[in-house]
PDB file of C-alpha atoms and ligand atoms in Angstrom:
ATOM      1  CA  UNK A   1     101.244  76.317  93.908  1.00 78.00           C
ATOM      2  CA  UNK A   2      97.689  76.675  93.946  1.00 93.00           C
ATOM      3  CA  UNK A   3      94.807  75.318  92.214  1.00 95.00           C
ATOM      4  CA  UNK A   4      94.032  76.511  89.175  1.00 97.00           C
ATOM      5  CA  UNK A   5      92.019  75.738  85.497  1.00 97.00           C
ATOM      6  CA  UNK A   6      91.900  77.843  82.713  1.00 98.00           C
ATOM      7  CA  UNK A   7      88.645  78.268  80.242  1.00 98.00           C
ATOM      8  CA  UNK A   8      89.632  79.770  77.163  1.00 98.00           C
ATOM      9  CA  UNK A   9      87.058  81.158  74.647  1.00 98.00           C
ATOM     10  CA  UNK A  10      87.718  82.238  70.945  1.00 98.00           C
ATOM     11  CA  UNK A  11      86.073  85.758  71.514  1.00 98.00           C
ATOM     12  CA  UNK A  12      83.935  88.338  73.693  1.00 97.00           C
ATOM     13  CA  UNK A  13      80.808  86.756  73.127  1.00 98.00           C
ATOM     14  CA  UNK A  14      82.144  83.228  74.040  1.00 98.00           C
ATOM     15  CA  UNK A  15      83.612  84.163  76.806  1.00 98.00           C
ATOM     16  CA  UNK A  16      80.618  86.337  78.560  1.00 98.00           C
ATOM     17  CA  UNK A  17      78.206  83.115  78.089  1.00 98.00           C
ATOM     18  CA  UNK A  18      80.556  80.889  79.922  1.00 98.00           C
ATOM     19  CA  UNK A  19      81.157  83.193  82.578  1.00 98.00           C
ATOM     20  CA  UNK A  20      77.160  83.630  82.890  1.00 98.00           C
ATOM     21  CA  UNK A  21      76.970  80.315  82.631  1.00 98.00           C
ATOM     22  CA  UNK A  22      78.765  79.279  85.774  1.00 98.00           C
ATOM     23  CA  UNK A  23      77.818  82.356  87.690  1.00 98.00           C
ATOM     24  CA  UNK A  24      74.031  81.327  87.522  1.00 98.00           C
ATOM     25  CA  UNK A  25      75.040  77.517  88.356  1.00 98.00           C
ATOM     26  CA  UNK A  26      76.603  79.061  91.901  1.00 98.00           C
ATOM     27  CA  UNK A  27      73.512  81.106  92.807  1.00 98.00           C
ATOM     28  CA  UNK A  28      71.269  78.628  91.839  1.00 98.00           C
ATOM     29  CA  UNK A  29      73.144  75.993  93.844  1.00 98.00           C
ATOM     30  CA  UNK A  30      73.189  78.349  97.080  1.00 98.00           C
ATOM     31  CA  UNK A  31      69.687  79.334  96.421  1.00 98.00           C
ATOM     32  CA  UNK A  32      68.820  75.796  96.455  1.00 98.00           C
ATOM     33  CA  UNK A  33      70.494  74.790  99.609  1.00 98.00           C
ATOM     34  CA  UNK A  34      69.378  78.104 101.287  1.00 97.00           C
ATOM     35  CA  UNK A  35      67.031  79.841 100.090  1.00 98.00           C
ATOM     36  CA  UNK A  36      69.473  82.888  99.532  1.00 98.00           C
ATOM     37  CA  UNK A  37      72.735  83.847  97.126  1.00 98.00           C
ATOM     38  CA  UNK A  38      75.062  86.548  98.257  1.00 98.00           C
ATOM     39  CA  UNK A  39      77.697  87.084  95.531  1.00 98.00           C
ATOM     40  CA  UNK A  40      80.740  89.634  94.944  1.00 98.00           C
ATOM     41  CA  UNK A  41      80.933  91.061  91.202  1.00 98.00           C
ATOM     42  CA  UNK A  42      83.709  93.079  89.917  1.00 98.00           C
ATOM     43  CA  UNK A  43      83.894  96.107  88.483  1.00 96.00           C
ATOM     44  CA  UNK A  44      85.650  97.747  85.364  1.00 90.00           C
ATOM     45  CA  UNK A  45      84.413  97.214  81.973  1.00 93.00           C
ATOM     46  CA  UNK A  46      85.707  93.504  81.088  1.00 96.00           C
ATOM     47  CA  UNK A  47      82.535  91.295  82.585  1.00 97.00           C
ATOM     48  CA  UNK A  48      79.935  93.783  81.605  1.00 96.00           C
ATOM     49  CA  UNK A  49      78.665  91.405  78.665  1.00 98.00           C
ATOM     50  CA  UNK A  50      78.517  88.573  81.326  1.00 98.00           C
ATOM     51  CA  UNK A  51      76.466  90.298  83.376  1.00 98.00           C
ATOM     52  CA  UNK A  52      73.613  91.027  80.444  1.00 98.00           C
ATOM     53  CA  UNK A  53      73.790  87.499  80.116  1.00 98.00           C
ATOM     54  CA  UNK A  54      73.695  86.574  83.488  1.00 98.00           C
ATOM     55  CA  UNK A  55      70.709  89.060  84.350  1.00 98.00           C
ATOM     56  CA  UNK A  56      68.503  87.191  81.296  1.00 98.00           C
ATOM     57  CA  UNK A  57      68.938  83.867  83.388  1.00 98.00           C
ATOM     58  CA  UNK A  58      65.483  82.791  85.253  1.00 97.00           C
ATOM     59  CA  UNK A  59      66.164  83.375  88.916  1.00 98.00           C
ATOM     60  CA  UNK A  60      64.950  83.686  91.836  1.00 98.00           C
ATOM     61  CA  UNK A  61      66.554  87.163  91.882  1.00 98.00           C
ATOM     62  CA  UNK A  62      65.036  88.683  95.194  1.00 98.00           C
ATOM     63  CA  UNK A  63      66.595  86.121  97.173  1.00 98.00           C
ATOM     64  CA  UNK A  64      69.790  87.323  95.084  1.00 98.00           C
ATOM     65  CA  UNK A  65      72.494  89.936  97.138  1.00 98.00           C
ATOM     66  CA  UNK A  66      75.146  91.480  94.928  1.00 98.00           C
ATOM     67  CA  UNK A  67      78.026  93.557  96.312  1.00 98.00           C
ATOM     68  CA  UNK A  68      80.880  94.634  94.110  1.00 98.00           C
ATOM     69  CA  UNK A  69      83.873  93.128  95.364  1.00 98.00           C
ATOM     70  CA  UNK A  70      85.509  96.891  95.136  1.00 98.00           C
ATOM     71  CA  UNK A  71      84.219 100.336  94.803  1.00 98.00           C
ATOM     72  CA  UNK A  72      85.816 103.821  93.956  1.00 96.00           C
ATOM     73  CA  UNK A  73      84.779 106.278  95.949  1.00 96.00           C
ATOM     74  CA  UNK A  74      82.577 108.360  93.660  1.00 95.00           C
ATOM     75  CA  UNK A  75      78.787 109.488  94.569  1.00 94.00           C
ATOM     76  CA  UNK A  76      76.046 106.733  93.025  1.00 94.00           C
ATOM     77  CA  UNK A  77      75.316 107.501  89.206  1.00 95.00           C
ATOM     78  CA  UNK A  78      78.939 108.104  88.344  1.00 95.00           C
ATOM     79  CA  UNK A  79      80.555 106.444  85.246  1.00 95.00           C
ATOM     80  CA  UNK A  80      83.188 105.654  87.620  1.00 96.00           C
ATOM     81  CA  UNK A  81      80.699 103.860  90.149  1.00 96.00           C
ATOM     82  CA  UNK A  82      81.054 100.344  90.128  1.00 97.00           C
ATOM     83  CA  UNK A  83      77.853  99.644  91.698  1.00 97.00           C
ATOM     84  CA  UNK A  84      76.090 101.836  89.570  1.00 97.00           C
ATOM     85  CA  UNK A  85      77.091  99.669  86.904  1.00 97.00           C
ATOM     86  CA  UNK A  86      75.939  96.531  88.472  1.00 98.00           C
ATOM     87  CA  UNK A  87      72.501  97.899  89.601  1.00 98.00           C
ATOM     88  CA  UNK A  88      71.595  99.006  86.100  1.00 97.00           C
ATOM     89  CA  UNK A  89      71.608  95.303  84.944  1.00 98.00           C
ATOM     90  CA  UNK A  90      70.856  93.772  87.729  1.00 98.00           C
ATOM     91  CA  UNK A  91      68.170  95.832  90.122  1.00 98.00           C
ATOM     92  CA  UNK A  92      65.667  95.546  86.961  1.00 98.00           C
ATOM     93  CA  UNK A  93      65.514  92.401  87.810  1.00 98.00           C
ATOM     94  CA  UNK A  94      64.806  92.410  91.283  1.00 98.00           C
ATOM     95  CA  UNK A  95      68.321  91.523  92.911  1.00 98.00           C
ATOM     96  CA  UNK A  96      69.288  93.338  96.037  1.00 98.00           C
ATOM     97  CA  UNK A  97      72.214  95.627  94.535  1.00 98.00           C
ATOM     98  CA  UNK A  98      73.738  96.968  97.843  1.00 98.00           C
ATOM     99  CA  UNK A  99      76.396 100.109  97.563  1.00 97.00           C
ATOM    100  CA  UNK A 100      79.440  99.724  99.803  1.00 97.00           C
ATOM    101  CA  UNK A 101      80.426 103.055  99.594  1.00 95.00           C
ATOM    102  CA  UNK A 102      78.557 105.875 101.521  1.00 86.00           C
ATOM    103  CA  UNK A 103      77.346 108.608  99.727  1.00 80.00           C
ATOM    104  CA  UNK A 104      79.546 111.762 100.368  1.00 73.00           C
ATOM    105  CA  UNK A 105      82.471 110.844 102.093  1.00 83.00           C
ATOM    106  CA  UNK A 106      85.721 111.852 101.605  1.00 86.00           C
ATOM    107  CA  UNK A 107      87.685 109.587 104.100  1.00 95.00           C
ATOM    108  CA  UNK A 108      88.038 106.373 102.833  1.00 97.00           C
ATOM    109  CA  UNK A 109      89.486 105.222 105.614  1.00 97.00           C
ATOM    110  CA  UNK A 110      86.314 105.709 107.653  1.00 97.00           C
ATOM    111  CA  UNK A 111      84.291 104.362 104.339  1.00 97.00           C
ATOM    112  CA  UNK A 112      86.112 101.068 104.669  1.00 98.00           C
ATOM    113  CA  UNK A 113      85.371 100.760 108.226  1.00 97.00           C
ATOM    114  CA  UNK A 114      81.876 101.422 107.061  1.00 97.00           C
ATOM    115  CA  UNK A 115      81.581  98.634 104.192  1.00 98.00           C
ATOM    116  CA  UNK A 116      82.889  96.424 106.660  1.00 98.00           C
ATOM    117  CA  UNK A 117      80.513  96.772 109.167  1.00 97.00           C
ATOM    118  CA  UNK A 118      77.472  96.631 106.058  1.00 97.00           C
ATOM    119  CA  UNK A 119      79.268  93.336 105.439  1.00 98.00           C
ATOM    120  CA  UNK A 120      79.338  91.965 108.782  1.00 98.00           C
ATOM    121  CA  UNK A 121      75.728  91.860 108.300  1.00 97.00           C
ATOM    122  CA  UNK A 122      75.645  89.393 105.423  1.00 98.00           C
ATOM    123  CA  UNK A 123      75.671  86.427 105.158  1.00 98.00           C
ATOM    124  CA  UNK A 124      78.970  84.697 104.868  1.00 98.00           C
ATOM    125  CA  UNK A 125      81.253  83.841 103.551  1.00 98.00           C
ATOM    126  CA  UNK A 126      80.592  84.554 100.090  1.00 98.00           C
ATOM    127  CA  UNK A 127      79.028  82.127  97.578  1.00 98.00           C
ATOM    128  CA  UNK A 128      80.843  83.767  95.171  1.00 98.00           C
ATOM    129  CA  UNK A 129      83.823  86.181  94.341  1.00 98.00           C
ATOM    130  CA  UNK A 130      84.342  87.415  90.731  1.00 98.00           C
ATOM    131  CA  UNK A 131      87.567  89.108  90.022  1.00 98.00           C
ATOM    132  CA  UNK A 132      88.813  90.913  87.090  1.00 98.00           C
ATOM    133  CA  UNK A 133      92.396  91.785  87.070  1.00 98.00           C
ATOM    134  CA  UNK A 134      94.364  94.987  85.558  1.00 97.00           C
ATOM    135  CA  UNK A 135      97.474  94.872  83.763  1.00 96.00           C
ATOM    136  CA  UNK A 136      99.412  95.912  86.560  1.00 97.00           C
ATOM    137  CA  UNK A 137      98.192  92.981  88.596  1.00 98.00           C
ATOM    138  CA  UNK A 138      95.568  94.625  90.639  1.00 98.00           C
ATOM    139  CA  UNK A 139      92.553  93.026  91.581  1.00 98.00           C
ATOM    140  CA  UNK A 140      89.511  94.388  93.160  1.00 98.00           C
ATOM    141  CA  UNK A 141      91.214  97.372  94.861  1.00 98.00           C
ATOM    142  CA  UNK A 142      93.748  95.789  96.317  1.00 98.00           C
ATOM    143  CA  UNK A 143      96.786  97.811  95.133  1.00 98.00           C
ATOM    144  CA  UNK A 144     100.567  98.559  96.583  1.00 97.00           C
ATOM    145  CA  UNK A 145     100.392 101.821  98.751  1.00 97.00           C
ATOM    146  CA  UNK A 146     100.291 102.399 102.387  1.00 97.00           C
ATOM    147  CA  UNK A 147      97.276 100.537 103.255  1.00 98.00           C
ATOM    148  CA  UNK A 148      98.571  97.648 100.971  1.00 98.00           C
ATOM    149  CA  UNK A 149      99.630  95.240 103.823  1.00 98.00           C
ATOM    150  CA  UNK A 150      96.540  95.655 105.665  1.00 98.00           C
ATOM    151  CA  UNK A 151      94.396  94.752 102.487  1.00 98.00           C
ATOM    152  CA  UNK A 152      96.507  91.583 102.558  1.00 98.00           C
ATOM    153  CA  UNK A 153      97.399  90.896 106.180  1.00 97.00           C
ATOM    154  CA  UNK A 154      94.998  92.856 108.334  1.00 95.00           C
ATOM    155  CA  UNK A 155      92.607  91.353 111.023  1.00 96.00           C
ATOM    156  CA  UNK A 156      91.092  87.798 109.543  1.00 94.00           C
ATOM    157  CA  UNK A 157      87.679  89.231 110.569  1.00 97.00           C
ATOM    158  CA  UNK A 158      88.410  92.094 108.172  1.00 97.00           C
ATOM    159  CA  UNK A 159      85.434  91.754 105.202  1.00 98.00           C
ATOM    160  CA  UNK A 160      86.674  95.099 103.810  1.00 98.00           C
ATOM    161  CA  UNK A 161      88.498  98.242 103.780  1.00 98.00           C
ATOM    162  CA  UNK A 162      89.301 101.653 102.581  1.00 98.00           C
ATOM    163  CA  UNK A 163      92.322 101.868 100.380  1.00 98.00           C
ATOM    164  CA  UNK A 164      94.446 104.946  98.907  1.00 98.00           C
ATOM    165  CA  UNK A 165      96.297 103.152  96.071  1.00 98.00           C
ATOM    166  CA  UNK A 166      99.907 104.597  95.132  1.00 97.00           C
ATOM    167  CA  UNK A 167     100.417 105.411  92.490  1.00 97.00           C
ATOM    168  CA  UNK A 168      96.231 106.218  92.038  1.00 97.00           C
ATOM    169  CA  UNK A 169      95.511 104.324  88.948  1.00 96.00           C
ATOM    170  CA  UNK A 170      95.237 106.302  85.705  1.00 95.00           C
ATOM    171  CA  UNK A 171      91.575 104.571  84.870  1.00 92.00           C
ATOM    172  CA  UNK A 172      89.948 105.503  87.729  1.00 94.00           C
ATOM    173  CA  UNK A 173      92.277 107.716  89.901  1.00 96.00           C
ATOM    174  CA  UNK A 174      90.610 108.023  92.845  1.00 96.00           C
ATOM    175  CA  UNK A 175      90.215 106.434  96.667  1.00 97.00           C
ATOM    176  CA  UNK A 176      88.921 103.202  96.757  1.00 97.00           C
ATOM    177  CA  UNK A 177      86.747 100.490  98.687  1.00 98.00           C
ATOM    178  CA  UNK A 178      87.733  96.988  98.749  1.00 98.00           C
ATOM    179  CA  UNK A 179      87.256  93.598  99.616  1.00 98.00           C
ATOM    180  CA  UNK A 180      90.513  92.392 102.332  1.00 98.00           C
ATOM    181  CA  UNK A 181      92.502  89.276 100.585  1.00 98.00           C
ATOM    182  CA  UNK A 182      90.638  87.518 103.417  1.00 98.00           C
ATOM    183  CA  UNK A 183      87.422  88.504 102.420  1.00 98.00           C
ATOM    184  CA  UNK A 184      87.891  87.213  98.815  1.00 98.00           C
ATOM    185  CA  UNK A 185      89.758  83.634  99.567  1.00 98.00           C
ATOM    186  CA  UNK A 186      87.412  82.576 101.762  1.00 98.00           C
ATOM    187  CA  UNK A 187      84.561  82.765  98.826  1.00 98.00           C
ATOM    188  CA  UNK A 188      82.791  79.742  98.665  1.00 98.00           C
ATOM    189  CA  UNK A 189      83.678  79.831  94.670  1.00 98.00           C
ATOM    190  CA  UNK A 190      86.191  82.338  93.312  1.00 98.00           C
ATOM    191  CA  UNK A 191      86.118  82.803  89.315  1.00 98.00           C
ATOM    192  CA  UNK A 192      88.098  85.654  87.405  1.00 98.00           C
ATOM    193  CA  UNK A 193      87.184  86.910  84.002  1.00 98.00           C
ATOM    194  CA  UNK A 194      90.303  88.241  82.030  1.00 98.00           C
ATOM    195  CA  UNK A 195      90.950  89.405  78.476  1.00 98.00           C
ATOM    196  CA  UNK A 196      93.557  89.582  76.359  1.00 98.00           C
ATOM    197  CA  UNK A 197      97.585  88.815  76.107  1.00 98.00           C
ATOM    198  CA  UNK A 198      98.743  91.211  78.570  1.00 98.00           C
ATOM    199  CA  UNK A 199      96.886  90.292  81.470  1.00 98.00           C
ATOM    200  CA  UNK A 200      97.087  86.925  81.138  1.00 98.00           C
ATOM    201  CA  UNK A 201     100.720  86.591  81.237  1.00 98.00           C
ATOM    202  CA  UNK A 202     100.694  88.698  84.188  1.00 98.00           C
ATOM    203  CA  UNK A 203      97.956  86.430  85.672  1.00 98.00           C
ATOM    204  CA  UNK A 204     100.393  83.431  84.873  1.00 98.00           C
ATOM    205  CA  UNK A 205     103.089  84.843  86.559  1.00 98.00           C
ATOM    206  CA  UNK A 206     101.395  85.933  89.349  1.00 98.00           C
ATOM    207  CA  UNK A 207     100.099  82.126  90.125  1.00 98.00           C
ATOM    208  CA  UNK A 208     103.826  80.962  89.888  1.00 97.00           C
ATOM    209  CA  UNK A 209     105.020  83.309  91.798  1.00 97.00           C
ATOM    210  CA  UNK A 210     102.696  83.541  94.967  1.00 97.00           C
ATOM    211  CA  UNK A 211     103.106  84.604  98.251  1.00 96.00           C
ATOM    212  CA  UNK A 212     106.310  86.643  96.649  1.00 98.00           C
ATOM    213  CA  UNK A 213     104.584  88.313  93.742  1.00 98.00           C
ATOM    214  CA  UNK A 214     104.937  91.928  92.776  1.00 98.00           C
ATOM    215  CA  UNK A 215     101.689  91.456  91.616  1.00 98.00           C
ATOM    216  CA  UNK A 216      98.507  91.750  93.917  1.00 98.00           C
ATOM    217  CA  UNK A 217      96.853  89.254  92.277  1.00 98.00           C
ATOM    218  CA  UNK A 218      99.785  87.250  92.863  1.00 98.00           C
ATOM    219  CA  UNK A 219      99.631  87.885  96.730  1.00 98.00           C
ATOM    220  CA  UNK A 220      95.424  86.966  97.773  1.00 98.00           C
ATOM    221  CA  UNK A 221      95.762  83.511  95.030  1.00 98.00           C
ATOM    222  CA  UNK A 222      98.451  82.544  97.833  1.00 98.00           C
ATOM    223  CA  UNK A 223      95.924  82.486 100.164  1.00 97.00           C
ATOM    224  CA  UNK A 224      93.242  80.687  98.369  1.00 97.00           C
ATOM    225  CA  UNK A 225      92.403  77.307  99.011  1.00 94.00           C
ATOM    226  CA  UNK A 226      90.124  76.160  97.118  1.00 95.00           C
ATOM    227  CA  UNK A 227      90.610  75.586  92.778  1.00 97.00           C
ATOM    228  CA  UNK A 228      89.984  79.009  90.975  1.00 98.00           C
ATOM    229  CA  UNK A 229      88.258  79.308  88.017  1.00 98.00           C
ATOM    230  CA  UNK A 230      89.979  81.384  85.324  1.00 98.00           C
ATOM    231  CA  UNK A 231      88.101  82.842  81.962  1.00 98.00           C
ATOM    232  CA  UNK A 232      90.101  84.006  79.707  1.00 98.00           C
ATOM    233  CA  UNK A 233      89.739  85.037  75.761  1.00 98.00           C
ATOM    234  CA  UNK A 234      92.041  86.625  73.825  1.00 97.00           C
TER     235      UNK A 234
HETATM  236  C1  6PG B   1      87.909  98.266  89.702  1.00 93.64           C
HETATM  237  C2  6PG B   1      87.751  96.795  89.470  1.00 93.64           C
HETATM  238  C3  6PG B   1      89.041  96.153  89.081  1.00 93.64           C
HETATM  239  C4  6PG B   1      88.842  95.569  87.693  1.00 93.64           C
HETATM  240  C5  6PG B   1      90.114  95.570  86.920  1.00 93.64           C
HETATM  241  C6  6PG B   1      89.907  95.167  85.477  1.00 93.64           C
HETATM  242  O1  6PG B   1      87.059  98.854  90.318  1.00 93.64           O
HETATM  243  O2  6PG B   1      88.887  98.859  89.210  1.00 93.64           O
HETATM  244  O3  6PG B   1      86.874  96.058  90.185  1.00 93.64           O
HETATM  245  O4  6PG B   1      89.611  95.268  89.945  1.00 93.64           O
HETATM  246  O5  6PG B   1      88.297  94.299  87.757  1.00 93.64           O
HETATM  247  O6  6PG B   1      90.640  96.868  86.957  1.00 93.64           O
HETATM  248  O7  6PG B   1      89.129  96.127  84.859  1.00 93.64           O
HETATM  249  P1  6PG B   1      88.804  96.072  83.309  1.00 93.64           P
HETATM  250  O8  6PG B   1      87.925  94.893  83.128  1.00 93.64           O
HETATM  251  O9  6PG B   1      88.073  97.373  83.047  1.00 93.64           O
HETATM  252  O10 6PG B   1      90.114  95.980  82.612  1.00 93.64           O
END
């Protein structure tokens, strides 16, 4: 079984510093040894708080590249937009916010080959991955439908790729964007942020049951080899 340690936090609040907290030790660490931070942030509505907190933190934030580790594919602006979430805390503050997700596309095939190629450009591998999970065990975009195996399994080179999840999930039901399990496990430091009962028991499960999880999340920890950070508060 893999790595793991849990941080649990009494509430919202406690659980958004912590997380802000550790993210701002990572970039400053990478910024330190050079000169430049390129971080994945997940979307949905659970580290939101952490990222208000995070953004107040005295950085060096030009030197700063955030990517969300998943994107629906929506045009920039809507409340669906991961990015657009992200950039409204963090390009204020001078961070390169970079959408994976080109603007009017339909295919998301041809989007994914698209963030992947924007990615090939980065630096990497990441200095860090955030994930959130949902309570059906996704995480980033990485769902069961037919492109499921390659999200997991495809090409090790593979940074990301276009995704049609099935069944489309009821938050956000739409095409998605997503890091590859490779892309994500091969994070220099790889941290989820979780709330709530539900999800953690699925997250607990998942963990035990690895590589033959029904869960997702359960699948890309299987992979990881380094410890993983998880936040959790009730
Ligand atoms: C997405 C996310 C996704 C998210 C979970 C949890 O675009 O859907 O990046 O992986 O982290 O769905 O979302 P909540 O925090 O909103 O429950």
């Amino acid at each position: 079984m893999i790595e793991v340690e849990w941080w649990e936090y009494d509430d919202a609040e406690e659980l958004a510093a912590a997380v802000a907290g550790d993210l701002q030790f990572v970039i400053e660490s990478a910024l330190d040894a050079r000169g430049t931070a390129v971080i994945a942030l997940a979307g949905g509505n659970t580290p939101s708080a952490a990222y208000t907190k995070l953004a107040a933190a005295k950085l060096d934030w030009k030197r700063v590249t955030i990517i969300p580790t998943d994107e629906r594919i929506v045009p920039l602006g809507d409340k669906l937009s991961n990015v657009t979430m992200i950039g409204k805390t963090f390009i204020p503050k001078g961070a390169r916010v970079m959408p994976i997700v080109p603007q009017a596309t339909t295919d998301h095939k041809a989007a994914g080959r698209s963030a992947d190629a924007l990615m090939q450009d980065l630096h990497w591998p990441l200095d860090l991955c955030l994930l959130g999970i949902g309570e059906d065990g996704h995480t980033a975009s990485i769902f069961p439908g037919a492109d499921y195996d390659e999200a997991l399994s495809g090409p090790r080179e593979r940074r990301a790729l276009g995704v049609m999840p099935d069944p489309l999930p009821p938050e956000a039901p739409v095409a998605r964007v997503t890091l590859s399990r490779q892309g994500i496990v091969t994070a220099k430091a790889l941290t989820i942020i979780i709330a709530g009962a539900a999800k953690r028991k699925v997250l607990e499960d998942a963990i035990k049951q690895g590589e033959s999880s029904p869960y997702p999340i359960g699948r890309v920890l299987a992979e990881v080899e380094l410890p993983v950070d998880i936040h959790w508060a009730p």
